[in-house]
Short mmCIF file of C-alpha atoms in Angstrom, two decimals:
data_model
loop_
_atom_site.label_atom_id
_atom_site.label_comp_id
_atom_site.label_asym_id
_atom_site.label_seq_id
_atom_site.Cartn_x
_atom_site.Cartn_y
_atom_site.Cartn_z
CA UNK I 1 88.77 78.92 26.67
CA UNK I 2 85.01 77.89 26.57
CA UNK I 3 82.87 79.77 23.87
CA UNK I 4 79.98 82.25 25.57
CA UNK I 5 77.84 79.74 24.17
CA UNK I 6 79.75 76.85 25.72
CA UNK I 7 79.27 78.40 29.72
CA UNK I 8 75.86 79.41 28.97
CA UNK I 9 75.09 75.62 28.27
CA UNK I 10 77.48 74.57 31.24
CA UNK I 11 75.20 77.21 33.40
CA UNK I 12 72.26 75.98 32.44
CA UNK I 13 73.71 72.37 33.04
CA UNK I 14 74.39 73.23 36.86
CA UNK I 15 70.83 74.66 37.03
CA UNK I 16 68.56 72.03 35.37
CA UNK I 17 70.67 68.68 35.90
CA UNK I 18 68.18 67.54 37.96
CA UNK I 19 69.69 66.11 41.80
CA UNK I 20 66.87 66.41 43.10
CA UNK I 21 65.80 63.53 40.61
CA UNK I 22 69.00 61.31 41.98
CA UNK I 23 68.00 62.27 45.26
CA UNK I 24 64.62 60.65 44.91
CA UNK I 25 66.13 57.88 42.99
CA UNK I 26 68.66 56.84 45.48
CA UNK I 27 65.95 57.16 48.06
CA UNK I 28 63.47 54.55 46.55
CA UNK I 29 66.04 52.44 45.99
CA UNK I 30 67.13 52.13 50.09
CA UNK I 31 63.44 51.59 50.34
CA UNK I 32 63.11 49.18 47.81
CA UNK I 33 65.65 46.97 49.19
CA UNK I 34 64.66 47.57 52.65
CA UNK I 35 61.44 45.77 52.01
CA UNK I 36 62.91 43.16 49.84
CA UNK I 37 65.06 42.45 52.85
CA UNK I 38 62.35 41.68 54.92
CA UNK I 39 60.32 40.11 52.70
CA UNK I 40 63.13 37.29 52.06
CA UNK I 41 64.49 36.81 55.91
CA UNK I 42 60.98 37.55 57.34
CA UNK I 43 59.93 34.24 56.84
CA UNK I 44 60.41 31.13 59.06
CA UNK I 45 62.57 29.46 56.53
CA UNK I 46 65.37 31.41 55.57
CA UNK I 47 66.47 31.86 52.11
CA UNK I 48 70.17 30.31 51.36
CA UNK I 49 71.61 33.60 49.71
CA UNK I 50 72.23 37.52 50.74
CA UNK I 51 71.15 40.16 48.05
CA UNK I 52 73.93 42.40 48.28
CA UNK I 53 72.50 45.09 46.47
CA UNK I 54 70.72 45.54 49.74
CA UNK I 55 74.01 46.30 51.28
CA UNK I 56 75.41 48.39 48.65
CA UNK I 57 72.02 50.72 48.51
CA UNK I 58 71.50 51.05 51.94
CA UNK I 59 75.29 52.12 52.76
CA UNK I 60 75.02 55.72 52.08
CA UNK I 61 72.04 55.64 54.44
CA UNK I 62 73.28 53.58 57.55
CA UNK I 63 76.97 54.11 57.15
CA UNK I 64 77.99 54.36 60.95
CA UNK I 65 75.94 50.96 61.38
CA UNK I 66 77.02 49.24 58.60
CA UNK I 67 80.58 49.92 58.12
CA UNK I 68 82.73 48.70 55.85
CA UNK I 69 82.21 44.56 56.73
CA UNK I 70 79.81 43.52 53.65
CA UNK I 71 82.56 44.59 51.52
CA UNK I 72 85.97 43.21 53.25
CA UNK I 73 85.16 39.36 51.09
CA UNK I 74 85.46 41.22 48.22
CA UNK I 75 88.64 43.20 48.85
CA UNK I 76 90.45 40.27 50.90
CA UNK I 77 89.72 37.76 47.49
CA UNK I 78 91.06 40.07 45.21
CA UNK I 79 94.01 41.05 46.73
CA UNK I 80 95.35 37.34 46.15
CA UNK I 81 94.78 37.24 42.76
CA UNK I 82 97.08 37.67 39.66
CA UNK I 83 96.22 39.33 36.42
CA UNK I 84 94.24 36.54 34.88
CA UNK I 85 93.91 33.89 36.76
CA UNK I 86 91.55 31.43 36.86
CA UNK I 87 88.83 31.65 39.97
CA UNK I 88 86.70 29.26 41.68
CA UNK I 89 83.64 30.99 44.01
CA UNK I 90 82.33 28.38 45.63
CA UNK I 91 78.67 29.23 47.06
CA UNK I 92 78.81 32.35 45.37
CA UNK I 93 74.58 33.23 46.45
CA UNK I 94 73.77 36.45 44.44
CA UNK I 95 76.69 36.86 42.35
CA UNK I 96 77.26 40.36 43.73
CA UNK I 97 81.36 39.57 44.51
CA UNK I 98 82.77 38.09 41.31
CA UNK I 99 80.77 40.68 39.46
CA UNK I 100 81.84 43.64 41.19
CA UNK I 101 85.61 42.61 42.69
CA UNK I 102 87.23 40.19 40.38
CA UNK I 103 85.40 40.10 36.85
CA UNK I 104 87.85 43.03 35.18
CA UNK I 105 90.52 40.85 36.71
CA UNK I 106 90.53 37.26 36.48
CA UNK I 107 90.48 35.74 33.55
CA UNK I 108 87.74 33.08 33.89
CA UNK I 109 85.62 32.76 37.16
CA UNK I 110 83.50 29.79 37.67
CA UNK I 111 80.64 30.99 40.38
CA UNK I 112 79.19 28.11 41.77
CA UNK I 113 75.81 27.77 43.92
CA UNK I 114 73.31 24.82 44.05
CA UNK I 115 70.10 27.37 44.52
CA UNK I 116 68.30 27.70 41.22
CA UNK I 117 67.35 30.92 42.56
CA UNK I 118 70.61 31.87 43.26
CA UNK I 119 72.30 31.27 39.71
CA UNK I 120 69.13 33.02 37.87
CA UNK I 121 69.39 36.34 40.22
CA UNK I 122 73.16 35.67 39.21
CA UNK I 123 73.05 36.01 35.75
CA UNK I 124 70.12 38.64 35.71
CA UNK I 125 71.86 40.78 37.56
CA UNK I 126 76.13 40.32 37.38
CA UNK I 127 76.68 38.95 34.11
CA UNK I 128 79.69 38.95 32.29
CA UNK I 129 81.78 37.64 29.27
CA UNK I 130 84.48 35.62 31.68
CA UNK I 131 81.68 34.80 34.25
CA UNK I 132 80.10 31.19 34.14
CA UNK I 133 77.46 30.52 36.60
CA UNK I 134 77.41 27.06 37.48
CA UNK I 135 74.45 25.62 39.31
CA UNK I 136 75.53 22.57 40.91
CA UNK I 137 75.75 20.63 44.85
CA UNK I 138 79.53 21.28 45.68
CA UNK I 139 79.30 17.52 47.02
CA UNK I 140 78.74 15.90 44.19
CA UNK I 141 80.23 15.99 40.49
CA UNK I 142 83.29 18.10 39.58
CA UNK I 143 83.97 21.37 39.54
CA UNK I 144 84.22 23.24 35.56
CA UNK I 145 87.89 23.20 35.50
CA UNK I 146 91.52 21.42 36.95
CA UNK I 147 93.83 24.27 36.95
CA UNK I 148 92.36 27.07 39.56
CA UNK I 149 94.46 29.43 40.82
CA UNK I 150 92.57 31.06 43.15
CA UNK I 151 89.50 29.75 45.27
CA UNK I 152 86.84 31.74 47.47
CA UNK I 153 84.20 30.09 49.83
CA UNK I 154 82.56 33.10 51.50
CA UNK I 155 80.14 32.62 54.39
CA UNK I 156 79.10 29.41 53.34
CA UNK I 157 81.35 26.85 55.27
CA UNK I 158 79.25 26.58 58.05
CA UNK I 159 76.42 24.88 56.11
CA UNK I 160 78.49 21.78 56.10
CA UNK I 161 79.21 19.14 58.88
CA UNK I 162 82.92 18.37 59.31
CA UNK I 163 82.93 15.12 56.83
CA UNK I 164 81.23 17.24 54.26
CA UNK I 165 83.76 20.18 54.31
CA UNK I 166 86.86 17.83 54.07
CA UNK I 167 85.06 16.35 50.94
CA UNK I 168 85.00 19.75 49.56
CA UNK I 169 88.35 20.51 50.31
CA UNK I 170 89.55 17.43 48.70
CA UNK I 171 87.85 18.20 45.25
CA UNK I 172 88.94 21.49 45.71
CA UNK I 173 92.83 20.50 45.77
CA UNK I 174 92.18 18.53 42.99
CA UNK I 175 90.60 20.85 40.87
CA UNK I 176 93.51 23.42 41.48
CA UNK I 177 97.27 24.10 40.21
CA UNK I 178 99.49 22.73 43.19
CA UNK I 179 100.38 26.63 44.22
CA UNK I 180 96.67 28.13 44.12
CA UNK I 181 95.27 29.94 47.15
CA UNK I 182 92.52 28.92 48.88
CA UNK I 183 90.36 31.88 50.91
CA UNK I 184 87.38 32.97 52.64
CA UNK I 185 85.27 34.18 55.36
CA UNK I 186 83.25 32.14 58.10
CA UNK I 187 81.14 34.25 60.67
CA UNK I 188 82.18 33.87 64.33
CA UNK I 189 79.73 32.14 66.66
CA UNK I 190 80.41 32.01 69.83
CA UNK I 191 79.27 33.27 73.34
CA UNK I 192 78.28 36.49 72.14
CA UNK I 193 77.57 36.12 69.14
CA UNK I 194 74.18 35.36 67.27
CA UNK I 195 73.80 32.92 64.37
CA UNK I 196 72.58 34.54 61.05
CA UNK I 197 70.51 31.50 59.95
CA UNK I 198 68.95 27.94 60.71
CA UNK I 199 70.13 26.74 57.75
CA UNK I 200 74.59 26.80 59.67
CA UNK I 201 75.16 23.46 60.51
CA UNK I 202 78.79 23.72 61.90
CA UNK I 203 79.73 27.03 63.91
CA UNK I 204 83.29 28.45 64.41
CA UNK I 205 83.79 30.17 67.87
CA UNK I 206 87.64 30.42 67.70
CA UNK I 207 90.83 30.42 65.45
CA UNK I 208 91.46 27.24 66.89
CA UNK I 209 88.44 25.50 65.19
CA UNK I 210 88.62 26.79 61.51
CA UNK I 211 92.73 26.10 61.82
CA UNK I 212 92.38 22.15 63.07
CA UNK I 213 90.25 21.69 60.34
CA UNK I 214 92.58 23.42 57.21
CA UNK I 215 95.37 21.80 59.42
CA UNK I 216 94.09 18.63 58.09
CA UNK I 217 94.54 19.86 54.01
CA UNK I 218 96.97 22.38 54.21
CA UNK I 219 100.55 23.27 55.64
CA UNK I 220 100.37 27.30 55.48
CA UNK I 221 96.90 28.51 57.09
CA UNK I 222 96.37 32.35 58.06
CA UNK I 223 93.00 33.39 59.77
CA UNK I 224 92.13 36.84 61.00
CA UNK I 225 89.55 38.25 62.86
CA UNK I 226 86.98 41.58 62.35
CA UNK I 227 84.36 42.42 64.35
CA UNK I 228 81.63 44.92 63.82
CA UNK I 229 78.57 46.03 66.38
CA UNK I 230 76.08 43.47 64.41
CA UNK I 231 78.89 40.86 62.82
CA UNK I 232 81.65 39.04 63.61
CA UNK I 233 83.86 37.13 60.76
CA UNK I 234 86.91 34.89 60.39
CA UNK I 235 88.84 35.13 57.20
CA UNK I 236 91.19 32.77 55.97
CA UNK I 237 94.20 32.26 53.74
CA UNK I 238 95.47 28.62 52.75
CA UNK I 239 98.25 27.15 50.55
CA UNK I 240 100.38 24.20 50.34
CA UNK I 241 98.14 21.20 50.04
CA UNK I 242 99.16 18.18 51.87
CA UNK I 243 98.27 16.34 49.24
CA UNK I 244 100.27 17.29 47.32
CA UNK I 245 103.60 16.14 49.88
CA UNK I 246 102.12 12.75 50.31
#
C-alpha cells in the first residue's frame, strides 16, 4: 500500500500536472502545421514532398475528415516485412514512414529521395542508427545495396513516364534478393478524381493500368483500392521477377 505521504504526492500530481499546458501545446502545434501547410502548397510550384507531421498533428483535430488514409503506407509496408530485413524506400520525401513504421524493425533501411530538402528535413527530424538517407536521382547510379528484401515506392510513381518507371523497376530487381517484395501506393486519377500536384507525369485511373505495367516485371501482382472523401489510392504488392525466369 502507498505511504500517506506517497497519495498526498499522487494528489497533488492529479491537481498540478498541468493539461491545460498539453492542451495549449497540442493546439499550437495543429496551428503550426496548418500554416506550414499552406505556406509550402500555396505556391504556384509545388514542393516534391508531404510533411507528415502535418498529418499526424492535425488528426486529433479533423479526425472524421481525415481518417485513417495518411497512415495505411505505413501499415501496408510493414506488414510484409520480416524481423530484420533489409528495406529500400524509394522517394521516401520527409522521412516520416521509415522512421515511424519500420525503423524498430528492419534491420537496415536505405531512404532514398533526390530533393536536398527532402533528405535534410529527413535526418533533422527521423533519424536513426539503421536509417541511411540517401540523396540521389533513382534514374541514375545504383542503389546502396544488392540484397533488399523488401522495397516501398509510396506516392511517387506517377512522377515518372512509362520508360522511366520500367528503368526503375529494372534496377530495382537487380538490387534485390530474387524473393523480395516489391510495394506501394499510387493515387487514383481518374474521372472524379483530382490530381494532387503538377509535378504527376503519368496518372493511374484503373487496376488495369498499374497491373499492365508490373505485368511487364513481375509474375505475382496484387493491387487494392481505398477511397476516402478527399483521396483515392491504389496499393500494390509484387513478387516473382521475370527476370529472374528468363
Amino acid at each position: 500500500m502507498p505511504s500517506l505521504n506517497h497519495r498526498l504526492f499522487y494528489r497533488l500530481v492529479r491537481i498540478f500536472h498541468f493539461r491545460w499546458l498539453f492542451l495549449l501545446c497540442r493546439r499550437y502545434l495543429y496551428d503550426y502545421v496548418t500554416i506550414e501547410v499552406i505556406k509550402d502548397w500555396g505556391k504556384p510550384q509545388k514542393p516534391f514532398f508531404f510533411k507528415k507531421e502535418a498529418d499526424l498533428y492535425s488528426w486529433y483535430y479533423r479526425s472524421a475528415e481525415k481518417g485513417v488514409e495518411w497512415l495505411e503506407q505505413g501499415v501496408y509496408a510493414r506488414q510484409v516485412m520480416t524481423k530484420d530485413c533489409k528495406v529500400l524506400d524509394l522517394c521516401t520525401g520527409d522521412g516520416f514512414f521509415p522512421y515511424m513504421f519500420y525503423a524498430d524493425f528492419a534491420a537496415r533501411i536505405d531512404a532514398v529521395d533526390f530533393d536536398e530538402s527532402a533528405i535534410t528535413h529527413a535526418k533533422a527530424n527521423y533519424s536513426a542508427a539503421n536509417i541511411n538517407h540517401v540523396q540521389m536521382d533513382i534514374l541514375k547510379g545504383s542503389f546502396p545495396l544488392k540484397d533488399y528484401d523488401v522495397v516501398i515506392w509510396n506516392t511517387a510513381l506517377d512522377y515518372f513516364s512509362r520508360e522511366q518507371q520500367l528503368l526503375v523497376l529494372d534496377k530495382i530487381i537487380d538490387s534485390s534478393k530474387p524473393e523480395f517484395v516489391f510495394v506501394g501506393a499510387v493515387p487514383k486519377v481518374g474521372e472524379h478524381e483530382k490530381k494532387h500536384s503538377d509535378n504527376h507525369v503519368k496518372h493511374f485511373a484503373n487496376t488495369g493500368d498499374l497491373r499492365d505495367l508490373f505485368s511487364l516485371r513481375f509474375e505475382q501482382i496484387e493491387i487494392f483500392h481505398t477511397d476516402y472523401k478527399h483521396r483515392s489510392t491504389f496499393y500494390f504488392k509484387c513478387k516473382g521477377p521475370k527476370s529472374q525466369n528468363l
